[in-house]
mmCIF file of N, CA and C in Angstrom:
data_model
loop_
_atom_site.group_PDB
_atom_site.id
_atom_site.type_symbol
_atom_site.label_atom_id
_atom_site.label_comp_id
_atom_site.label_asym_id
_atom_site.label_seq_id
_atom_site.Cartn_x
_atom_site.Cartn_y
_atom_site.Cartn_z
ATOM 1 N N UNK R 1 98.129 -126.484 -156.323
ATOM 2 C CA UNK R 1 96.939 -126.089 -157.049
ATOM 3 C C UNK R 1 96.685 -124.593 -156.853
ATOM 4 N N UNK R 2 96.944 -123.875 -155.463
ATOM 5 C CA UNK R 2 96.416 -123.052 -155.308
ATOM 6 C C UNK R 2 97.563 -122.047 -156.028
ATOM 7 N N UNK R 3 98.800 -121.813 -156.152
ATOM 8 C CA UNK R 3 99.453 -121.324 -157.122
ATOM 9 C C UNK R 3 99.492 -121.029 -158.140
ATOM 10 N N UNK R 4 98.537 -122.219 -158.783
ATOM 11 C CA UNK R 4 98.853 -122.305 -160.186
ATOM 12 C C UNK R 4 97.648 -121.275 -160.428
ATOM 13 N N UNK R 5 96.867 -121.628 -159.934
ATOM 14 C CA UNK R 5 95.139 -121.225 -159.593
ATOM 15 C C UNK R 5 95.776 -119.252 -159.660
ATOM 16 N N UNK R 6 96.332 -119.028 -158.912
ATOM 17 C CA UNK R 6 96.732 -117.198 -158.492
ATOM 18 C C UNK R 6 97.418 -117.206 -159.846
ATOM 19 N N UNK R 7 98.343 -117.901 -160.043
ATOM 20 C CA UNK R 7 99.598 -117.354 -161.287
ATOM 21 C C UNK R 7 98.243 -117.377 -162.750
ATOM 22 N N UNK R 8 97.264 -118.416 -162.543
ATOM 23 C CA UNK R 8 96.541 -118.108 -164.048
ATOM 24 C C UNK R 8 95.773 -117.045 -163.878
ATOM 25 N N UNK R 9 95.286 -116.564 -162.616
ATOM 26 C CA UNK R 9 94.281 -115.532 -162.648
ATOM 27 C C UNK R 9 95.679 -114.076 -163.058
ATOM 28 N N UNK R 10 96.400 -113.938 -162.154
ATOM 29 C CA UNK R 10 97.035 -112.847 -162.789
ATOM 30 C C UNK R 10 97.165 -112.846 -163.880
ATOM 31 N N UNK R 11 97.580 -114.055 -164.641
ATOM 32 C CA UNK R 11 97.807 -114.003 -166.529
ATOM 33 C C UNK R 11 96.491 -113.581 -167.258
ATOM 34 N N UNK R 12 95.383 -113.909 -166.606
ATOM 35 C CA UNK R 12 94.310 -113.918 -167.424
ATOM 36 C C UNK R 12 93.984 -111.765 -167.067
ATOM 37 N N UNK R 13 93.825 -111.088 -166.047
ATOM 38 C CA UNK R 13 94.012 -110.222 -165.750
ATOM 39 C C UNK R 13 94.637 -109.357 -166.218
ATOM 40 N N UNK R 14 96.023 -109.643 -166.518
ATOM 41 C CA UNK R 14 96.934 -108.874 -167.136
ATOM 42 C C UNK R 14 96.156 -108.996 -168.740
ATOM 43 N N UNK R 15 96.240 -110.341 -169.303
ATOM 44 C CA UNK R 15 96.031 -110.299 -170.886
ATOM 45 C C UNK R 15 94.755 -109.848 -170.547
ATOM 46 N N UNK R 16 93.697 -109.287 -170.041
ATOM 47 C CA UNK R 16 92.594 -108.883 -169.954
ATOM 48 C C UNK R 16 92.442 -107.583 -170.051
ATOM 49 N N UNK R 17 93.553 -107.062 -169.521
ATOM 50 C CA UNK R 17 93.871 -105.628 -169.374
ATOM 51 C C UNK R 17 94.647 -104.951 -170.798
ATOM 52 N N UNK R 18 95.780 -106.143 -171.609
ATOM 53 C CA UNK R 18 96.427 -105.943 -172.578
ATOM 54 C C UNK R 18 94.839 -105.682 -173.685
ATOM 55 N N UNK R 19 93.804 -106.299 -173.733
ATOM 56 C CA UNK R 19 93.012 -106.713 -174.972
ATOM 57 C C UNK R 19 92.175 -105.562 -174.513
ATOM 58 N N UNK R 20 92.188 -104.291 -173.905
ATOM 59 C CA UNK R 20 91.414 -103.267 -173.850
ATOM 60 C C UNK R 20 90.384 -103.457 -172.789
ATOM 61 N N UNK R 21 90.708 -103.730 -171.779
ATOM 62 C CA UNK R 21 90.127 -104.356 -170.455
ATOM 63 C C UNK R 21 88.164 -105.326 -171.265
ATOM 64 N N UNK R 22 88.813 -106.599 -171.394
ATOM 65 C CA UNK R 22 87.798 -107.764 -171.934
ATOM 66 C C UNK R 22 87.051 -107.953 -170.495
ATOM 67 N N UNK R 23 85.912 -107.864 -170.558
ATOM 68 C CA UNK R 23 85.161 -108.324 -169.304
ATOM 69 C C UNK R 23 85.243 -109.660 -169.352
ATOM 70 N N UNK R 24 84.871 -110.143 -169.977
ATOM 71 C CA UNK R 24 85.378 -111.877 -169.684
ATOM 72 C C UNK R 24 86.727 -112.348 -169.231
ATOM 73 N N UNK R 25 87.498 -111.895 -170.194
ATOM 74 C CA UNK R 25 88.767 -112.517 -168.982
ATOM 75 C C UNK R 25 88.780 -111.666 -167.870
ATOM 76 N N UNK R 26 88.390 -110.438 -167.309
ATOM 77 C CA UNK R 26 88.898 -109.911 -166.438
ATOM 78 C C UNK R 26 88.514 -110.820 -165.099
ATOM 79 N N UNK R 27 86.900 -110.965 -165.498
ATOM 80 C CA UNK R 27 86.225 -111.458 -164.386
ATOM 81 C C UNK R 27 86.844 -112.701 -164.064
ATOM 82 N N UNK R 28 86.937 -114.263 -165.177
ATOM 83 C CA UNK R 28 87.719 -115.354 -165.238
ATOM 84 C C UNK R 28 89.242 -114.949 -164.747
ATOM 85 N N UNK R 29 89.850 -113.866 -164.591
ATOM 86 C CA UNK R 29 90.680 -113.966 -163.944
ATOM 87 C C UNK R 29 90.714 -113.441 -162.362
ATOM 88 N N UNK R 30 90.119 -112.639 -162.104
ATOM 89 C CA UNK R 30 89.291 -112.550 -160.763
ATOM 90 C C UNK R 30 89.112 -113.796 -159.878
ATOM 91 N N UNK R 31 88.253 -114.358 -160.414
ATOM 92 C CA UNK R 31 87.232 -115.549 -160.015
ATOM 93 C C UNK R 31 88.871 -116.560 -159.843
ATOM 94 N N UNK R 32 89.708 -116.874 -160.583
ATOM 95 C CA UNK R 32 90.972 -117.616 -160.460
ATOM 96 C C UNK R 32 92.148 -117.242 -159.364
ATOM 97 N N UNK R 33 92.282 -115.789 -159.200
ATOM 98 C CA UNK R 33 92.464 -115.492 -158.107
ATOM 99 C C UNK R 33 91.945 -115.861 -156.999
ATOM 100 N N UNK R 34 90.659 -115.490 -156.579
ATOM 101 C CA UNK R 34 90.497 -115.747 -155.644
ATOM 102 C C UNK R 34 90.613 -116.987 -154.857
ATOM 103 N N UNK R 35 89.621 -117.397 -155.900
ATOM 104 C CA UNK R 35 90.372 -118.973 -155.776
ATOM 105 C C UNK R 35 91.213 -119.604 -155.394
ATOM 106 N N UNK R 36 92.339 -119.320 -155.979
ATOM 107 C CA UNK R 36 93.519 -119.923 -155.721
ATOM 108 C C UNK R 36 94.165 -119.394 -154.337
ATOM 109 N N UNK R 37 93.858 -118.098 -154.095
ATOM 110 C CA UNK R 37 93.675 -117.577 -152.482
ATOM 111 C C UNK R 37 93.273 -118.516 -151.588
ATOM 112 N N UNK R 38 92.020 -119.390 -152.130
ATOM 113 C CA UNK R 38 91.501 -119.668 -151.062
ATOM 114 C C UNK R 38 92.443 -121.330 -150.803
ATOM 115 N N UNK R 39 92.837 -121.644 -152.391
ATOM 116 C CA UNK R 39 93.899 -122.786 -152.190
ATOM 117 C C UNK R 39 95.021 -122.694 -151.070
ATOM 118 N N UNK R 40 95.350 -121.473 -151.636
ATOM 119 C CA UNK R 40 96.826 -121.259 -150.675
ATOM 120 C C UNK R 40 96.881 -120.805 -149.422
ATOM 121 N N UNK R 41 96.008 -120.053 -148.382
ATOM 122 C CA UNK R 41 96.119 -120.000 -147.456
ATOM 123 C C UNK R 41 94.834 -120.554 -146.492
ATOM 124 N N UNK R 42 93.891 -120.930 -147.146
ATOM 125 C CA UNK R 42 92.703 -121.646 -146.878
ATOM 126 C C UNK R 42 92.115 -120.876 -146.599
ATOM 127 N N UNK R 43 90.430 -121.278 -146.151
ATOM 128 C CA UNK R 43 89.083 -120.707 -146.098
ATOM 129 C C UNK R 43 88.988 -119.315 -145.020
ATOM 130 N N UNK R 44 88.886 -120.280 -143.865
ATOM 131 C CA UNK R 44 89.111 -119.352 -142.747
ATOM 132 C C UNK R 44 89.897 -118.308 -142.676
ATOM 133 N N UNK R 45 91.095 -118.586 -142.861
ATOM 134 C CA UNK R 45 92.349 -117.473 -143.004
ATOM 135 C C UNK R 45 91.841 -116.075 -143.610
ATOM 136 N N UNK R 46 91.425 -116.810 -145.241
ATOM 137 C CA UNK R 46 90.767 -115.801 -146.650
ATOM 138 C C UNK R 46 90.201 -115.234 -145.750
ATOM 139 N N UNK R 47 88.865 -115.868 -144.923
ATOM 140 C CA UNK R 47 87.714 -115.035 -144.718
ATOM 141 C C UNK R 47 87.986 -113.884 -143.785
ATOM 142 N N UNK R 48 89.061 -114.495 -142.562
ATOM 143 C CA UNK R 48 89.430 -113.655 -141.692
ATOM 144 C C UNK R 48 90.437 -112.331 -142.019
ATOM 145 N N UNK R 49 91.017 -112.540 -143.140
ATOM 146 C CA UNK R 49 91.834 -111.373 -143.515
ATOM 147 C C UNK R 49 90.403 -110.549 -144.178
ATOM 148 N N UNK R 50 90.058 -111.166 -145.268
ATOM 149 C CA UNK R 50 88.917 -109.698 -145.638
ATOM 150 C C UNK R 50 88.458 -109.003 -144.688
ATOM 151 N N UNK R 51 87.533 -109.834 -143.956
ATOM 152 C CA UNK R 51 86.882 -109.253 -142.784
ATOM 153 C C UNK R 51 86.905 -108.406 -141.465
ATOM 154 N N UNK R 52 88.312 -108.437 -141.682
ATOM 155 C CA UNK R 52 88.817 -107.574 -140.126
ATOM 156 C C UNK R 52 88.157 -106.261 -140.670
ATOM 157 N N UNK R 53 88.087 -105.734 -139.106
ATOM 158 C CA UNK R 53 87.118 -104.416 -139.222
ATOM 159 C C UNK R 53 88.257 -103.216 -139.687
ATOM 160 N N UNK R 54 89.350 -103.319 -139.359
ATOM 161 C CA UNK R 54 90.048 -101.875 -140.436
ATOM 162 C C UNK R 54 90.118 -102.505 -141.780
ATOM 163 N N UNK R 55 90.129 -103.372 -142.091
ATOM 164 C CA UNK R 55 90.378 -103.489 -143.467
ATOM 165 C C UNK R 55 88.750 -103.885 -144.059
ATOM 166 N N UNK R 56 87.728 -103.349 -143.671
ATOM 167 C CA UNK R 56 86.269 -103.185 -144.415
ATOM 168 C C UNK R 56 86.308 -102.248 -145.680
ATOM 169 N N UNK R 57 86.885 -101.033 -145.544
ATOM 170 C CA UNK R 57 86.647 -100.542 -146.582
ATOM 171 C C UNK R 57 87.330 -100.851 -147.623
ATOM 172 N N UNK R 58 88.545 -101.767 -147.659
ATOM 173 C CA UNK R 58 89.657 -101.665 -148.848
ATOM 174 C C UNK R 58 88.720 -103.489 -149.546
ATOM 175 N N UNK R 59 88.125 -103.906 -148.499
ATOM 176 C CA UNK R 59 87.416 -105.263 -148.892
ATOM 177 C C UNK R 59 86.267 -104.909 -150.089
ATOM 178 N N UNK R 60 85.424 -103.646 -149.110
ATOM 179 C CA UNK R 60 84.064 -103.604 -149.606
ATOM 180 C C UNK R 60 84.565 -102.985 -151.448
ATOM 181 N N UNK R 61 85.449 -102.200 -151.431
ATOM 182 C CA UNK R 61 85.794 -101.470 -152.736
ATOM 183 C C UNK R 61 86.232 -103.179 -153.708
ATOM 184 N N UNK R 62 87.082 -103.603 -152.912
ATOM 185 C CA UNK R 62 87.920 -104.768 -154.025
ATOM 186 C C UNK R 62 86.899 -105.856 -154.170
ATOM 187 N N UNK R 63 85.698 -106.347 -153.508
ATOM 188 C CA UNK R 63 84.917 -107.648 -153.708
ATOM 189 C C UNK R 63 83.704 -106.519 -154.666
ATOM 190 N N UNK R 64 83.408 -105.276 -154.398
ATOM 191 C CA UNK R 64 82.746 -104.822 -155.255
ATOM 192 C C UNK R 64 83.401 -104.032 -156.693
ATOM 193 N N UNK R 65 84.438 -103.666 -156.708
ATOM 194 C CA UNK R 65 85.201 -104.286 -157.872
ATOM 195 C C UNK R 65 84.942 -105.057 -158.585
ATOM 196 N N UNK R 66 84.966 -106.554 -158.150
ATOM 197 C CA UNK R 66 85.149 -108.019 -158.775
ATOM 198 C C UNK R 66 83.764 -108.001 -159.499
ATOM 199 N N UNK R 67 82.747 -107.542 -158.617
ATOM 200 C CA UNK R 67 80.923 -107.679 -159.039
ATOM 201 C C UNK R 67 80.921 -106.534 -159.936
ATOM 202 N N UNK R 68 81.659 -105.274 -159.772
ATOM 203 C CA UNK R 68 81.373 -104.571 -161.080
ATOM 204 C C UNK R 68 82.202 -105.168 -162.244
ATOM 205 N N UNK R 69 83.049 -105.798 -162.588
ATOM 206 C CA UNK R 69 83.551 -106.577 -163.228
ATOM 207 C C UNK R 69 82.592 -107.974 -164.278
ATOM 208 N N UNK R 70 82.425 -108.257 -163.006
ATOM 209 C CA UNK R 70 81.184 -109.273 -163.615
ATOM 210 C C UNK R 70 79.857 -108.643 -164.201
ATOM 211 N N UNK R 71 79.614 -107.579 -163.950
ATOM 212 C CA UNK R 71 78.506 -106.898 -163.985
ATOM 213 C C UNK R 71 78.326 -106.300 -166.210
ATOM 214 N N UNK R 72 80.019 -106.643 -166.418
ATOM 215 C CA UNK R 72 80.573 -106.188 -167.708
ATOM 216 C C UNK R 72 81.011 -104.506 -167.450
ATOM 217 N N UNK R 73 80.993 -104.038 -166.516
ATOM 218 C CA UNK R 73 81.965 -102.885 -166.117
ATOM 219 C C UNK R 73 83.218 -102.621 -166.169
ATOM 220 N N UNK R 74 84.179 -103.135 -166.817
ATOM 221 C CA UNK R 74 85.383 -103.605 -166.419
ATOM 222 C C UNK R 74 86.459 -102.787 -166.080
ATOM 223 N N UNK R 75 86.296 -101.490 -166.890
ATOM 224 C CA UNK R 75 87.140 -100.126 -166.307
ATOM 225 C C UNK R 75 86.771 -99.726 -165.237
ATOM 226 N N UNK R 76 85.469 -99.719 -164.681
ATOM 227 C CA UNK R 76 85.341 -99.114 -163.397
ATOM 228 C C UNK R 76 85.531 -99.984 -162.264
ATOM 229 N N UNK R 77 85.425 -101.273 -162.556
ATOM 230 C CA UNK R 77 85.497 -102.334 -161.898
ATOM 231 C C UNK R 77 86.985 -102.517 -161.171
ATOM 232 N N UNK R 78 88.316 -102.463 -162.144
ATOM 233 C CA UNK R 78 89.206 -102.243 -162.206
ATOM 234 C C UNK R 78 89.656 -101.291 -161.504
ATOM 235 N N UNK R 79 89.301 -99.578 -161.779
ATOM 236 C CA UNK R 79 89.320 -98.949 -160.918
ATOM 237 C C UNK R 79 89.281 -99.230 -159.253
ATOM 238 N N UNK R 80 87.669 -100.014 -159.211
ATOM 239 C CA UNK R 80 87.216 -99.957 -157.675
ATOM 240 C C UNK R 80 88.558 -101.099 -157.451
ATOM 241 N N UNK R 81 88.299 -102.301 -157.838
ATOM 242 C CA UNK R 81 89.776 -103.452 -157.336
ATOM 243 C C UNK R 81 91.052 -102.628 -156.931
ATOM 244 N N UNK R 82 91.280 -102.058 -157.555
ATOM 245 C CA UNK R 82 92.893 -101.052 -157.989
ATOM 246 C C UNK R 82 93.221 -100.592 -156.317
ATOM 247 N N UNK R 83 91.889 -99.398 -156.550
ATOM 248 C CA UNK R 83 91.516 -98.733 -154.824
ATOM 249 C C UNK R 83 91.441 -99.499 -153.831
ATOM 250 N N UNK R 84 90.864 -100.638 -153.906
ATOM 251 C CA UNK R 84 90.530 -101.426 -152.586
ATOM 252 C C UNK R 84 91.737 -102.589 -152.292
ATOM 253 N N UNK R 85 92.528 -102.448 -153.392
ATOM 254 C CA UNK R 85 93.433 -103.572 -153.243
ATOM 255 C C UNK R 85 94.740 -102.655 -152.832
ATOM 256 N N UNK R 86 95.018 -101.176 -152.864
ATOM 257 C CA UNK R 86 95.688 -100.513 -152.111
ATOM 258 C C UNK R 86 95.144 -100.518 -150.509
ATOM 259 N N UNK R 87 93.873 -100.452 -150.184
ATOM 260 C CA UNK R 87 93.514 -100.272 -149.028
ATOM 261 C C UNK R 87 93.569 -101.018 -148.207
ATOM 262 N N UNK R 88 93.732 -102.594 -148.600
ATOM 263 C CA UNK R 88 94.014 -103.955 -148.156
ATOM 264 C C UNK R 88 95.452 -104.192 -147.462
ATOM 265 N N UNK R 89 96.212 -103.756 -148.769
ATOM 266 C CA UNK R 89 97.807 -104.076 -148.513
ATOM 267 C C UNK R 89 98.978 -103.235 -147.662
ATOM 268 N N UNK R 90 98.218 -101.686 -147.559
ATOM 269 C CA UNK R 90 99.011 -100.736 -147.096
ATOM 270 C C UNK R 90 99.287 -100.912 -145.748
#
């Protein structure tokens, strides 16, 4: 479930991004991501990777991302995700 859950949020994301960044799918694909995050490596895990204290700022940019996203922001939103999802992974 939780696969399928990540593989639709990236599709919806990407075609979200193809259709001139759509706030609706962006966010519906967001929201499917995460999700499916939370399928695949479970709750605790999720919570404990955001939360570690060096990785606060690459969190606070990418979960506020997601809310400027929802917010119908979707380029800047994108932006902030973009930034914070480098700051996460590096």
């Amino acid at each position: 479930i939780g696969v399928g859950l990540v593989g639709f949020g990236l599709f919806f994301l990407l075609f979200g991004m193809l259709l001139y960044f759509d706030s609706v799918l962006l966010a519906f694909g967001n929201i499917l991501f995460l999700s499916g995050l939370v399928f695949i490596i479970g709750f605790k895990r999720t919570f404990t990777f955001f939360f570690q204290r060096p990785k606060m700022k690459g969190t606070s940019f990418f979960l506020g991302g997601v809310v400027v996203v929802l917010m119908r922001w979707p380029l800047l939103g994108m932006l902030l995700e973009a930034y914070g999802f480098i700051n996460l992974f590096r």
